[in-house]
Amino acid sequence: MISLQLSRIFSEMALMLEYKEENFFKINAYRQAARILRNIEDLERFISEDRLEELPGIGKNLREKILEYYRTGRIAEYEKLKGEIPLIIFDLLKIPGIGVKTAKQIFEVYRPDTLDEVESLAKAHKLKEIPGIGSKTEQQILVGIASAREWQEKIPVSLYSRNQTELLELIKSLPGVEKVSSTGSLRLKEEIIPYYHFLIVFNGSKEKFSELMENLGFKLLEQQDGMLFLAPEGFKVKIDFATFDSWGNKLFLTTGPESFVKAIGVLEKSFSDEEIIFKSRGLPYVEPELRTAEGVLEFLNEADTTDLITAADIKGDLHIHSQHSDGINSIKDLALAAQKLGYEYISINDHSKSLTVAKGLDEERLLAQIEEIEALNRELEGITVLKGIEVEILKDGSLDLPDKLLAQLDVVVASVHTGFKLPREEQTARIIEAIKNEHVDIIGHPTGRLLGRRDQYDVDVEEIIVQAAKYSTALEINSSPERLDLKDEYVNRARQEGVLIAINTDAHDTYRLANDLQFGVTVARKALLTKKDVLNAKDLNSLKKFLRRK
DNA sequence: GCCGTTTTCGGCCCGACTGTTTTCAGTCG
């Protein structure tokens, strides 16, 4: 957890240094360090073995700061900076299109303390009086504030997946708590939840429970059947109460969703266990995450939930970045990490040349990488590294590397990283052009959304699914919890059209390679995918057959 | 700040897009 906190501190420091107009490269160094630390699993080991400086982007100075934080729980320079920069700046920076320069301008002219004040200024058209800000930016700010308010109330999977265990343990440890389970949208593994939701058996009064929570810094917000608390960190926690006798009913009902509960029908008596409810209806147990799936009960008439894809069915990852572009690890490290996961193969798909910020590969560097992989495959045993690329789909639908070169690769993932605002027809057409390309195997993160940060681009997903089926191009479930792209409704449609789905991590380091797949698998299960629907559930030989299909 | 076909300072620095402007600044992937 310390690496996550440090990552947050360093990225805040980068912003603050930018505010102070420090050297660009210094700012970048903090940003880079934040990025590295975000995904380090075992920072403590690097600290205890005094190997911090082996981490890329960590030098003498940042090493000292990490150690300072490790020893004292604070970083003096961070706190000093924090005292110099107005808090409103951080809120403003969360608005898309607003960077440090604009935020600083707004602050220096009007000195607002809260987003509410900024909102009033925008509504009164005071902001566009500032040079460099016009009506469009003013409008953008209003939209941004509204959406920030909305998002304040929501917790995305990337966040809750990291906090829920700790929170569950905390509640479990309270005296008088005799049983506890996650429930509601948390238990359904929804991509976004309104609050953490737990069901407990508590030996004592509700007042007593509330007192225990308040001692931990939680504030009681609402009390009806259950209780809603505000955590010191700002998120909400809902607690529902059950008895051992009615545990099954309560767990089933609070888990939901409503449509599923309705389909199962009225519970005529008390069930101590949820599984008995399903048994009493002659149904197999339906795991919570599947209960949101459209058509899950119909599916159960024909098949078994054990047919659905699981993480154990995944034979390899077909979208991984190495240090050749913007990844952190070498290809060999990635291969060894994949081997530990029990994979049969992985594919290296670095960015292509026009994505310059990500050090995208041009023809020459890609050829060198191909050679490196071939050599590595001669050295490694038990895992095959496939040669790949994440090639840019340009605005006109062409790719930024020649077909002749793509033909030499095993796995071509084609993705959109620019031109998010193209009109719907053009956006759809460019992706379909890529789908038609005989070398393209997979369309990466097909809708471009970033959960809670950026909506999908305007695109006809239905048409993309139809064309992907027609040209036998696979679509990706990008498992990165920031993306989850395609989302489950679309994947369900794709399944019905017979489109193959690749569940990839798009990992930029070994940690995410190991950690993120679960999120994509959950999406796939919510879309009722079975092994035969998933490209990377194939063994290497069948996969190769697919890759040669066009 | 980090890094080094490195030996300790000098290089690191994309480029499209948008919104503000009449030639550019700011943002962002």
Coordinates of C-alpha atoms (C1' of nucleotides) in Angstrom, one line a residue:
Chain A
M1 CA 0.0 0.0 0.0
I2 CA 2.9 2.3 0.7
S3 CA 3.9 2.3 -3.0
L4 CA 0.4 3.5 -3.9
Q5 CA 0.5 6.3 -1.4
L6 CA 3.9 7.4 -2.6
S7 CA 2.7 7.3 -6.2
R8 CA -0.1 9.7 -5.3
I9 CA 2.3 11.9 -3.5
F10 CA 4.8 12.1 -6.3
S11 CA 2.1 12.8 -8.9
E12 CA 0.8 15.6 -6.7
M13 CA 4.3 16.9 -6.4
A14 CA 4.6 16.9 -10.2
L15 CA 1.5 19.1 -10.4
M16 CA 2.7 21.4 -7.7
L17 CA 6.1 21.8 -9.3
E18 CA 4.3 22.5 -12.6
Y19 CA 2.3 25.2 -10.8
K20 CA 5.5 26.7 -9.6
E21 CA 6.9 26.6 -13.2
E22 CA 9.8 24.4 -12.3
N23 CA 12.0 22.7 -14.8
F24 CA 10.0 20.5 -17.2
F25 CA 12.3 17.5 -16.8
K26 CA 12.2 17.6 -13.1
I27 CA 8.4 17.6 -13.2
N28 CA 8.6 14.7 -15.6
A29 CA 10.9 12.8 -13.3
Y30 CA 8.3 12.9 -10.5
R31 CA 5.6 11.9 -12.9
Q32 CA 7.6 9.0 -14.1
A33 CA 8.4 7.9 -10.6
A34 CA 4.7 8.0 -9.7
R35 CA 4.0 5.8 -12.7
I36 CA 6.6 3.3 -11.7
L37 CA 5.5 3.2 -8.1
R38 CA 1.8 2.7 -8.9
N39 CA 2.5 -0.8 -10.0
I40 CA 5.3 -2.0 -7.8
E41 CA 4.0 -4.9 -5.7
D42 CA 6.9 -5.3 -3.3
L43 CA 8.4 -1.9 -2.7
E44 CA 9.2 -2.9 0.9
R45 CA 11.6 -5.5 -0.5
F46 CA 13.4 -3.0 -2.6
I47 CA 13.6 -0.8 0.5
S48 CA 14.9 -3.5 2.8
E49 CA 17.4 -4.8 0.2
D50 CA 18.5 -1.2 -0.5
R51 CA 17.8 -1.7 -4.2
L52 CA 15.5 1.3 -4.8
E53 CA 17.9 2.9 -7.3
E54 CA 17.5 -0.2 -9.5
L55 CA 14.0 0.9 -10.3
P56 CA 13.9 2.9 -13.5
G57 CA 13.3 6.6 -12.9
I58 CA 14.4 6.4 -9.2
G59 CA 17.7 8.1 -8.5
K60 CA 19.4 9.4 -5.4
N61 CA 16.9 12.1 -4.6
L62 CA 13.7 10.1 -5.1
R63 CA 15.3 7.2 -3.2
E64 CA 15.8 9.5 -0.2
K65 CA 12.2 10.7 -0.4
I66 CA 10.9 7.2 -0.5
L67 CA 13.0 6.3 2.5
E68 CA 11.9 9.4 4.3
Y69 CA 8.3 8.4 3.8
Y70 CA 9.0 4.8 4.8
R71 CA 10.6 5.9 8.1
T72 CA 8.5 8.9 9.1
G73 CA 5.2 8.6 7.1
R74 CA 5.7 12.0 5.6
I75 CA 7.8 13.9 3.1
A76 CA 8.9 17.3 4.2
E77 CA 9.1 18.8 0.8
Y78 CA 5.7 17.5 -0.2
E79 CA 4.2 19.2 2.8
K80 CA 6.0 22.4 2.2
L81 CA 4.7 22.5 -1.4
K82 CA 1.2 21.6 -0.3
G83 CA 1.2 24.7 1.9
E84 CA 2.1 26.9 -1.1
I85 CA -0.5 25.7 -3.5
P86 CA -4.2 26.5 -3.1
L87 CA -6.4 23.4 -2.8
I88 CA -8.9 24.5 -5.4
I89 CA -6.2 24.0 -8.0
F90 CA -6.4 20.2 -7.5
D91 CA -10.2 20.3 -8.1
L92 CA -9.8 22.4 -11.2
L93 CA -7.2 20.1 -12.7
K94 CA -9.6 17.2 -12.6
I95 CA -11.8 19.0 -15.2
P96 CA -10.9 17.7 -18.7
G97 CA -9.3 20.4 -20.8
I98 CA -8.1 22.3 -17.7
G99 CA -4.4 22.2 -17.1
V100 CA -2.1 23.9 -14.6
K101 CA -1.9 27.2 -16.6
T102 CA -5.6 27.7 -16.9
A103 CA -6.3 26.7 -13.3
K104 CA -3.7 29.1 -12.1
Q105 CA -5.1 31.9 -14.2
I106 CA -8.6 31.3 -12.7
F107 CA -7.2 31.3 -9.2
E108 CA -5.1 34.4 -9.6
V109 CA -7.9 36.5 -11.0
Y110 CA -10.8 35.5 -8.8
R111 CA -9.3 33.6 -5.9
P112 CA -12.2 31.1 -5.5
D113 CA -12.0 28.6 -2.7
T114 CA -14.5 26.0 -3.9
L115 CA -15.8 24.5 -7.1
D116 CA -19.2 26.0 -6.2
E117 CA -17.7 29.4 -6.5
V118 CA -16.0 28.6 -9.8
E119 CA -19.4 27.4 -11.0
S120 CA -21.1 30.7 -10.1
L121 CA -18.3 32.6 -11.9
A122 CA -18.8 30.5 -15.0
K123 CA -22.5 30.9 -14.9
A124 CA -22.1 34.7 -14.6
H125 CA -19.7 34.5 -17.6
K126 CA -17.0 36.0 -15.5
L127 CA -14.4 33.3 -16.5
K128 CA -14.3 34.2 -20.1
E129 CA -13.2 37.7 -19.2
I130 CA -9.8 36.0 -18.4
P131 CA -7.5 36.2 -21.5
G132 CA -7.2 32.7 -23.0
I133 CA -10.5 31.5 -21.7
G134 CA -13.5 31.7 -24.0
S135 CA -17.1 30.6 -23.9
K136 CA -16.2 27.0 -24.9
T137 CA -13.8 26.6 -22.0
E138 CA -16.3 28.2 -19.7
Q139 CA -18.9 25.7 -20.8
Q140 CA -16.4 22.9 -20.5
I141 CA -15.8 23.9 -16.9
L142 CA -19.5 23.9 -16.1
V143 CA -19.8 20.4 -17.5
G144 CA -16.7 19.3 -15.7
I145 CA -17.9 20.5 -12.4
A146 CA -21.3 18.8 -12.8
S147 CA -19.6 15.5 -13.8
A148 CA -17.1 15.8 -10.9
R149 CA -20.0 16.1 -8.5
E150 CA -21.6 13.0 -10.0
W151 CA -18.4 11.1 -9.8
Q152 CA -17.7 12.1 -6.3
E153 CA -20.6 9.8 -5.4
K154 CA -19.2 6.8 -7.3
I155 CA -16.4 4.3 -6.8
P156 CA -14.9 2.6 -9.9
V157 CA -13.6 -1.0 -9.8
S158 CA -10.0 0.2 -10.1
L159 CA -10.4 1.8 -6.7
Y160 CA -12.7 -0.6 -4.8
S161 CA -10.8 -3.7 -5.8
R162 CA -7.9 -2.3 -3.8
N163 CA -9.8 -1.2 -0.8
Q164 CA -12.5 -3.7 -0.2
T165 CA -10.5 -6.5 1.5
E166 CA -9.1 -4.0 4.0
L167 CA -12.5 -2.7 4.7
L168 CA -14.0 -6.1 5.1
E169 CA -11.2 -7.1 7.5
L170 CA -11.8 -3.9 9.5
I171 CA -15.5 -4.6 9.9
K172 CA -14.8 -8.3 10.7
S173 CA -12.5 -7.2 13.5
L174 CA -15.1 -5.2 15.4
P175 CA -16.3 -6.8 18.6
G176 CA -19.7 -8.3 18.2
V177 CA -19.5 -8.8 14.4
E178 CA -20.1 -12.5 14.0
K179 CA -20.5 -12.8 10.2
V180 CA -19.8 -10.5 7.3
S181 CA -20.0 -10.6 3.6
S182 CA -19.8 -8.0 0.8
T183 CA -23.2 -7.5 -0.8
G184 CA -25.0 -5.3 -3.3
S185 CA -23.2 -3.9 -6.3
L186 CA -19.8 -4.6 -4.6
R187 CA -20.6 -8.3 -4.5
L188 CA -22.0 -8.2 -8.0
K189 CA -18.6 -6.9 -9.1
E190 CA -20.2 -4.0 -11.0
E191 CA -17.8 -1.7 -12.7
I192 CA -18.9 1.3 -10.7
I193 CA -20.5 1.2 -7.3
P194 CA -22.2 4.0 -5.2
Y195 CA -20.8 2.8 -1.9
Y196 CA -19.1 -0.2 -0.2
H197 CA -21.9 -2.5 0.9
F198 CA -21.6 -5.2 3.6
L199 CA -24.0 -7.5 5.3
I200 CA -23.3 -8.5 8.9
V201 CA -24.5 -10.5 11.8
F202 CA -24.0 -8.3 14.8
N203 CA -24.4 -9.4 18.4
G204 CA -25.6 -6.1 19.9
S205 CA -27.8 -3.1 19.2
K206 CA -27.5 -0.9 16.1
E207 CA -26.6 2.0 18.3
K208 CA -23.7 0.0 19.7
F209 CA -22.5 -0.8 16.1
S210 CA -22.8 2.8 15.1
E211 CA -20.7 3.8 18.1
L212 CA -18.0 1.4 17.1
M213 CA -17.9 2.8 13.6
E214 CA -17.8 6.4 14.9
N215 CA -14.8 5.5 17.1
L216 CA -13.0 4.6 13.9
G217 CA -13.9 8.0 12.3
F218 CA -16.9 6.9 10.3
K219 CA -19.8 9.4 10.4
L220 CA -23.4 8.1 10.4
L221 CA -25.2 9.6 7.4
E222 CA -28.5 7.7 7.3
Q223 CA -30.3 5.1 9.2
Q224 CA -33.2 3.1 7.9
D225 CA -33.2 -0.7 7.7
G226 CA -29.4 -0.5 7.4
M227 CA -26.9 2.2 8.0
L228 CA -24.9 4.5 5.7
F229 CA -21.6 5.8 6.9
L230 CA -19.1 8.3 5.6
A231 CA -15.5 7.0 5.9
P232 CA -12.7 9.4 6.9
E233 CA -11.3 9.0 3.4
G234 CA -14.6 10.3 1.9
F235 CA -16.3 7.2 0.5
K236 CA -19.5 5.8 1.7
V237 CA -20.1 2.4 3.4
K238 CA -23.5 0.8 3.8
I239 CA -24.1 -1.8 6.4
D240 CA -27.1 -4.1 6.4
F241 CA -28.0 -6.4 9.3
A242 CA -29.0 -10.0 9.3
T243 CA -29.5 -12.9 11.7
F244 CA -27.9 -16.3 11.2
D245 CA -31.4 -17.7 10.4
S246 CA -32.3 -15.2 7.7
W247 CA -28.7 -14.8 6.4
G248 CA -29.5 -16.4 3.0
N249 CA -32.6 -14.2 2.4
K250 CA -30.9 -11.0 3.4
L251 CA -27.8 -11.8 1.4
F252 CA -29.7 -12.7 -1.7
L253 CA -32.0 -9.7 -1.5
T254 CA -29.4 -7.1 -0.8
T255 CA -27.1 -8.5 -3.5
G256 CA -29.7 -8.0 -6.2
P257 CA -30.0 -6.9 -8.9
E258 CA -33.8 -6.3 -8.7
S259 CA -34.5 -8.0 -12.1
F260 CA -32.7 -11.2 -10.9
V261 CA -34.4 -11.2 -7.5
K262 CA -37.8 -10.8 -9.3
A263 CA -37.0 -13.7 -11.7
I264 CA -36.2 -16.0 -8.7
G265 CA -39.5 -15.1 -7.1
V266 CA -40.8 -14.4 -3.6
L267 CA -38.8 -16.2 -0.8
E268 CA -41.5 -18.1 1.1
K269 CA -39.4 -18.8 4.2
S270 CA -36.1 -18.2 6.0
F271 CA -33.0 -19.5 4.4
S272 CA -29.8 -19.6 6.5
D273 CA -27.8 -20.0 3.3
E274 CA -28.1 -18.4 -0.1
E275 CA -27.3 -21.7 -1.9
I276 CA -30.4 -23.3 -0.5
I277 CA -32.5 -20.7 -2.2
F278 CA -31.2 -21.8 -5.6
K279 CA -31.6 -25.5 -4.6
S280 CA -35.2 -25.0 -3.5
R281 CA -35.9 -23.8 -7.0
G282 CA -34.1 -26.6 -8.7
L283 CA -31.4 -24.2 -10.0
P284 CA -27.7 -24.4 -9.8
Y285 CA -26.0 -21.8 -7.7
V286 CA -25.6 -18.5 -9.7
E287 CA -22.5 -16.6 -8.7
P288 CA -23.2 -13.0 -7.8
E289 CA -21.2 -11.5 -10.7
L290 CA -23.4 -13.5 -13.2
R291 CA -26.7 -12.1 -11.8
T292 CA -26.4 -8.9 -13.8
A293 CA -26.0 -10.8 -17.0
E294 CA -28.8 -10.4 -19.5
G295 CA -30.4 -13.8 -20.1
V296 CA -28.5 -15.7 -17.4
L297 CA -31.5 -17.8 -16.4
E298 CA -32.3 -18.7 -20.0
F299 CA -28.6 -19.6 -20.4
L300 CA -28.9 -22.0 -17.4
N301 CA -31.7 -23.8 -19.2
E302 CA -29.3 -24.9 -21.9
A303 CA -25.9 -24.9 -20.2
D304 CA -24.1 -24.9 -17.0
T305 CA -22.4 -22.0 -15.3
T306 CA -19.3 -24.2 -15.1
D307 CA -19.1 -23.8 -18.9
L308 CA -18.5 -20.1 -18.5
I309 CA -15.0 -18.8 -18.9
T310 CA -12.7 -18.5 -15.9
A311 CA -9.3 -17.1 -15.4
A312 CA -7.9 -20.6 -15.3
D313 CA -9.0 -21.1 -18.9
I314 CA -6.8 -18.3 -20.2
K315 CA -3.8 -19.7 -21.9
G316 CA -2.0 -16.4 -22.6
D317 CA -2.2 -12.7 -22.9
L318 CA -2.3 -11.1 -26.4
H319 CA -1.7 -7.4 -25.6
I320 CA 1.4 -6.6 -23.5
H321 CA 3.8 -3.6 -23.6
S322 CA 7.5 -3.9 -23.0
Q323 CA 10.1 -1.3 -22.3
H324 CA 10.6 -1.0 -26.0
S325 CA 7.7 1.4 -26.0
D326 CA 6.0 2.7 -22.8
G327 CA 6.2 -0.5 -20.7
I328 CA 8.4 -1.0 -17.8
N329 CA 9.8 -4.5 -18.1
S330 CA 12.0 -6.3 -20.6
I331 CA 10.4 -8.9 -22.9
K332 CA 12.2 -11.6 -21.0
D333 CA 10.9 -10.5 -17.7
L334 CA 7.4 -10.4 -19.1
A335 CA 7.8 -13.9 -20.5
L336 CA 9.1 -15.3 -17.2
A337 CA 6.3 -13.6 -15.3
A338 CA 3.8 -15.0 -17.7
Q339 CA 5.3 -18.5 -17.2
K340 CA 4.7 -18.1 -13.5
L341 CA 1.1 -17.4 -14.2
G342 CA 0.9 -20.8 -16.1
Y343 CA 0.5 -19.2 -19.5
E344 CA 1.4 -21.1 -22.7
Y345 CA 2.1 -18.0 -24.7
I346 CA 2.2 -14.2 -24.6
S347 CA 2.2 -11.6 -27.3
I348 CA 4.3 -8.4 -27.1
N349 CA 2.3 -5.6 -28.6
D350 CA 4.2 -2.3 -28.2
H351 CA 2.9 0.9 -29.6
S352 CA 3.7 1.8 -33.2
K353 CA 5.5 4.8 -34.5
S354 CA 3.0 7.6 -34.6
L355 CA 2.3 7.3 -30.9
T356 CA 5.5 9.2 -30.2
V357 CA 4.9 10.0 -26.6
A358 CA 4.8 6.3 -25.9
K359 CA 8.1 5.8 -27.8
G360 CA 6.2 3.9 -30.6
L361 CA 8.2 1.5 -32.7
D362 CA 9.0 2.4 -36.3
E363 CA 9.9 -0.3 -39.0
E364 CA 13.5 -0.5 -37.9
R365 CA 12.9 -0.9 -34.2
L366 CA 10.1 -3.4 -34.8
L367 CA 12.4 -5.5 -37.0
A368 CA 15.0 -5.5 -34.2
Q369 CA 12.3 -6.5 -31.7
I370 CA 11.2 -9.4 -33.9
E371 CA 14.8 -10.6 -33.9
E372 CA 15.0 -10.3 -30.1
I373 CA 11.9 -12.3 -29.7
E374 CA 13.0 -15.0 -32.0
A375 CA 16.3 -15.3 -30.1
L376 CA 14.4 -15.3 -26.8
N377 CA 12.2 -18.1 -28.0
R378 CA 15.2 -20.3 -28.7
E379 CA 16.4 -19.7 -25.1
L380 CA 13.1 -20.1 -23.2
E381 CA 11.3 -23.3 -22.5
G382 CA 7.7 -23.9 -21.7
I383 CA 6.5 -20.5 -23.0
T384 CA 6.2 -19.0 -26.4
V385 CA 6.6 -15.3 -27.0
L386 CA 4.5 -14.2 -30.0
K387 CA 5.6 -11.2 -32.1
G388 CA 3.1 -8.5 -32.2
I389 CA 2.3 -4.8 -32.3
E390 CA -0.4 -2.4 -31.2
V391 CA -0.7 -0.6 -34.4
E392 CA -2.3 2.9 -34.7
I393 CA -5.5 3.2 -36.6
L394 CA -5.0 6.5 -38.3
K395 CA -7.9 8.8 -39.0
D396 CA -8.6 7.5 -42.5
G397 CA -8.6 3.9 -41.2
S398 CA -5.2 3.1 -42.6
L399 CA -2.5 1.7 -40.2
D400 CA 0.8 3.4 -39.5
L401 CA 3.0 0.5 -40.4
P402 CA 3.1 -1.2 -43.9
D403 CA 1.2 -4.4 -44.5
K404 CA 4.5 -6.1 -45.5
L405 CA 5.8 -5.6 -42.0
L406 CA 2.6 -6.6 -40.3
A407 CA 2.6 -9.8 -42.3
Q408 CA 5.8 -10.8 -40.4
L409 CA 4.0 -10.6 -37.1
D410 CA 2.0 -13.2 -35.2
V411 CA -0.5 -10.9 -33.4
V412 CA -1.6 -7.5 -34.7
V413 CA -3.8 -5.5 -32.3
A414 CA -5.1 -2.3 -33.9
S415 CA -6.2 0.5 -31.7
V416 CA -7.4 4.2 -31.7
H417 CA -5.4 6.6 -29.6
T418 CA -6.1 9.9 -31.4
G419 CA -9.0 11.7 -33.0
F420 CA -11.5 10.8 -30.3
K421 CA -13.8 13.5 -31.4
L422 CA -14.4 12.3 -35.0
P423 CA -18.0 12.3 -36.1
R424 CA -19.7 9.0 -35.6
E425 CA -19.7 7.9 -39.2
E426 CA -16.0 8.6 -39.6
Q427 CA -15.0 7.0 -36.3
T428 CA -17.0 3.8 -37.2
A429 CA -15.6 3.8 -40.7
R430 CA -12.0 4.0 -39.7
I431 CA -12.3 1.1 -37.3
I432 CA -14.1 -1.0 -39.8
E433 CA -11.3 -0.3 -42.3
A434 CA -8.9 -1.8 -39.7
I435 CA -11.2 -4.7 -39.1
K436 CA -11.1 -5.5 -42.9
N437 CA -7.3 -5.4 -43.0
E438 CA -6.0 -8.9 -43.6
H439 CA -3.3 -8.6 -41.0
V440 CA -5.4 -7.3 -38.1
D441 CA -6.3 -9.9 -35.6
I442 CA -7.8 -7.9 -32.7
I443 CA -9.3 -4.5 -32.3
G444 CA -7.9 -3.1 -29.0
H445 CA -10.1 -1.3 -26.5
P446 CA -12.7 -0.8 -29.2
T447 CA -14.6 2.1 -27.7
G448 CA -11.8 4.1 -26.0
R449 CA -13.6 4.8 -22.8
L450 CA -11.8 5.5 -19.5
L451 CA -14.1 4.7 -16.6
G452 CA -15.1 7.8 -14.8
R453 CA -12.7 10.0 -16.8
R454 CA -13.7 9.8 -20.5
D455 CA -16.8 8.5 -22.2
Q456 CA -16.5 6.2 -25.1
Y457 CA -16.0 7.9 -28.4
D458 CA -19.1 8.3 -30.6
V459 CA -19.1 5.1 -32.6
D460 CA -21.6 2.5 -33.9
V461 CA -20.5 -0.4 -31.8
E462 CA -23.3 -2.6 -33.3
E463 CA -21.9 -2.1 -36.8
I464 CA -18.4 -2.8 -35.5
I465 CA -19.6 -6.1 -34.0
V466 CA -21.3 -7.1 -37.3
Q467 CA -18.2 -6.3 -39.4
A468 CA -15.9 -8.0 -36.9
A469 CA -18.0 -11.2 -37.3
K470 CA -18.0 -10.8 -41.1
Y471 CA -14.2 -10.4 -41.4
S472 CA -13.4 -12.8 -38.5
T473 CA -11.5 -10.1 -36.5
A474 CA -11.5 -10.5 -32.8
L475 CA -12.6 -7.8 -30.4
E476 CA -10.8 -7.1 -27.2
I477 CA -12.0 -7.0 -23.6
N478 CA -9.3 -4.7 -22.3
S479 CA -9.0 -5.9 -18.7
S480 CA -7.4 -2.8 -17.3
P481 CA -9.8 -1.7 -14.6
E482 CA -9.5 1.9 -15.9
R483 CA -11.0 0.8 -19.2
L484 CA -13.0 -2.4 -19.2
D485 CA -13.5 -1.9 -22.8
L486 CA -15.6 -3.6 -24.4
K487 CA -18.1 -3.5 -21.7
D488 CA -20.3 -6.5 -20.9
E489 CA -23.5 -5.4 -22.8
Y490 CA -21.5 -5.1 -26.0
V491 CA -19.6 -8.3 -25.4
N492 CA -22.9 -10.1 -24.9
R493 CA -23.9 -8.8 -28.3
A494 CA -20.6 -9.8 -29.9
R495 CA -21.1 -13.3 -28.5
Q496 CA -24.5 -13.6 -30.1
E497 CA -23.0 -12.5 -33.4
G498 CA -20.2 -15.1 -33.1
V499 CA -17.3 -12.6 -32.7
L500 CA -14.2 -14.0 -31.0
I501 CA -13.2 -12.1 -27.9
A502 CA -9.6 -11.7 -26.6
I503 CA -9.4 -11.0 -22.9
N504 CA -6.1 -9.0 -22.6
T505 CA -4.5 -7.0 -19.9
D506 CA -2.8 -4.3 -22.0
A507 CA -0.3 -4.6 -19.2
H508 CA 2.7 -2.2 -19.1
D509 CA 4.4 -4.2 -16.3
T510 CA 4.5 -7.6 -14.7
Y511 CA 2.3 -6.6 -11.8
R512 CA -0.6 -5.6 -14.0
L513 CA 0.0 -8.6 -16.2
A514 CA -0.7 -10.8 -13.2
N515 CA -3.3 -8.6 -11.5
D516 CA -5.6 -7.2 -14.2
L517 CA -6.9 -10.3 -16.0
Q518 CA -9.5 -11.0 -13.3
F519 CA -11.4 -7.8 -14.2
G520 CA -11.6 -8.7 -17.9
V521 CA -12.7 -12.2 -17.0
T522 CA -15.5 -10.8 -14.9
V523 CA -16.7 -8.7 -17.8
A524 CA -16.6 -11.9 -20.0
R525 CA -18.6 -13.9 -17.5
K526 CA -21.2 -11.1 -17.2
A527 CA -21.5 -11.5 -21.0
L528 CA -21.8 -15.2 -20.6
L529 CA -18.8 -16.1 -22.6
T530 CA -17.7 -19.7 -22.7
K531 CA -14.3 -21.1 -23.6
K532 CA -15.1 -21.3 -27.2
D533 CA -15.9 -17.6 -27.4
V534 CA -12.5 -16.6 -26.2
L535 CA -9.5 -16.3 -28.5
N536 CA -6.8 -16.6 -25.8
A537 CA -8.5 -19.6 -24.2
K538 CA -7.2 -21.5 -27.2
D539 CA -4.1 -23.6 -27.0
L540 CA -1.1 -22.4 -29.0
N541 CA -1.8 -24.5 -32.0
S542 CA -5.5 -23.5 -32.3
L543 CA -4.5 -19.9 -31.8
K544 CA -2.0 -20.1 -34.6
K545 CA -4.6 -21.5 -36.9
F546 CA -6.8 -18.5 -36.1
L547 CA -3.9 -16.1 -36.7
R548 CA -3.4 -17.6 -40.2
R549 CA -7.1 -17.5 -41.1
K550 CA -7.2 -14.4 -43.3
Chain B
dG1 C1' 14.5 15.1 -11.3
dC2 C1' 17.2 10.9 -14.0
dC3 C1' 20.6 9.0 -16.9
dG4 C1' 25.0 7.7 -19.2
dT5 C1' 28.9 2.4 -26.1
dT6 C1' 29.2 7.1 -18.9
dT7 C1' 32.7 9.1 -15.7
dT8 C1' 29.6 13.9 -14.1
dC9 C1' 27.6 17.5 -17.0
dG10 C1' 24.5 18.1 -20.7
dG11 C1' 20.6 16.0 -22.8
dC12 C1' 16.1 14.8 -21.8
dC13 C1' 12.0 18.2 -25.4
dC14 C1' 6.3 14.4 -29.5
dG15 C1' 2.7 16.3 -32.1
dA16 C1' -2.3 16.5 -32.9
dC17 C1' -6.0 19.0 -31.5
dT18 C1' -8.8 22.6 -29.5
dG19 C1' -9.9 27.0 -28.5
dT20 C1' -8.3 31.1 -28.5
dT21 C1' -6.7 33.7 -31.6
dT22 C1' -5.0 36.1 -36.4
dT23 C1' -0.1 33.2 -35.3
dC24 C1' -0.2 30.8 -30.8
dA25 C1' -0.8 28.6 -26.0
dG26 C1' -2.5 25.0 -23.5
dT27 C1' -3.9 20.3 -23.1
dC28 C1' -3.3 15.5 -23.5
dG29 C1' -2.4 10.7 -25.0

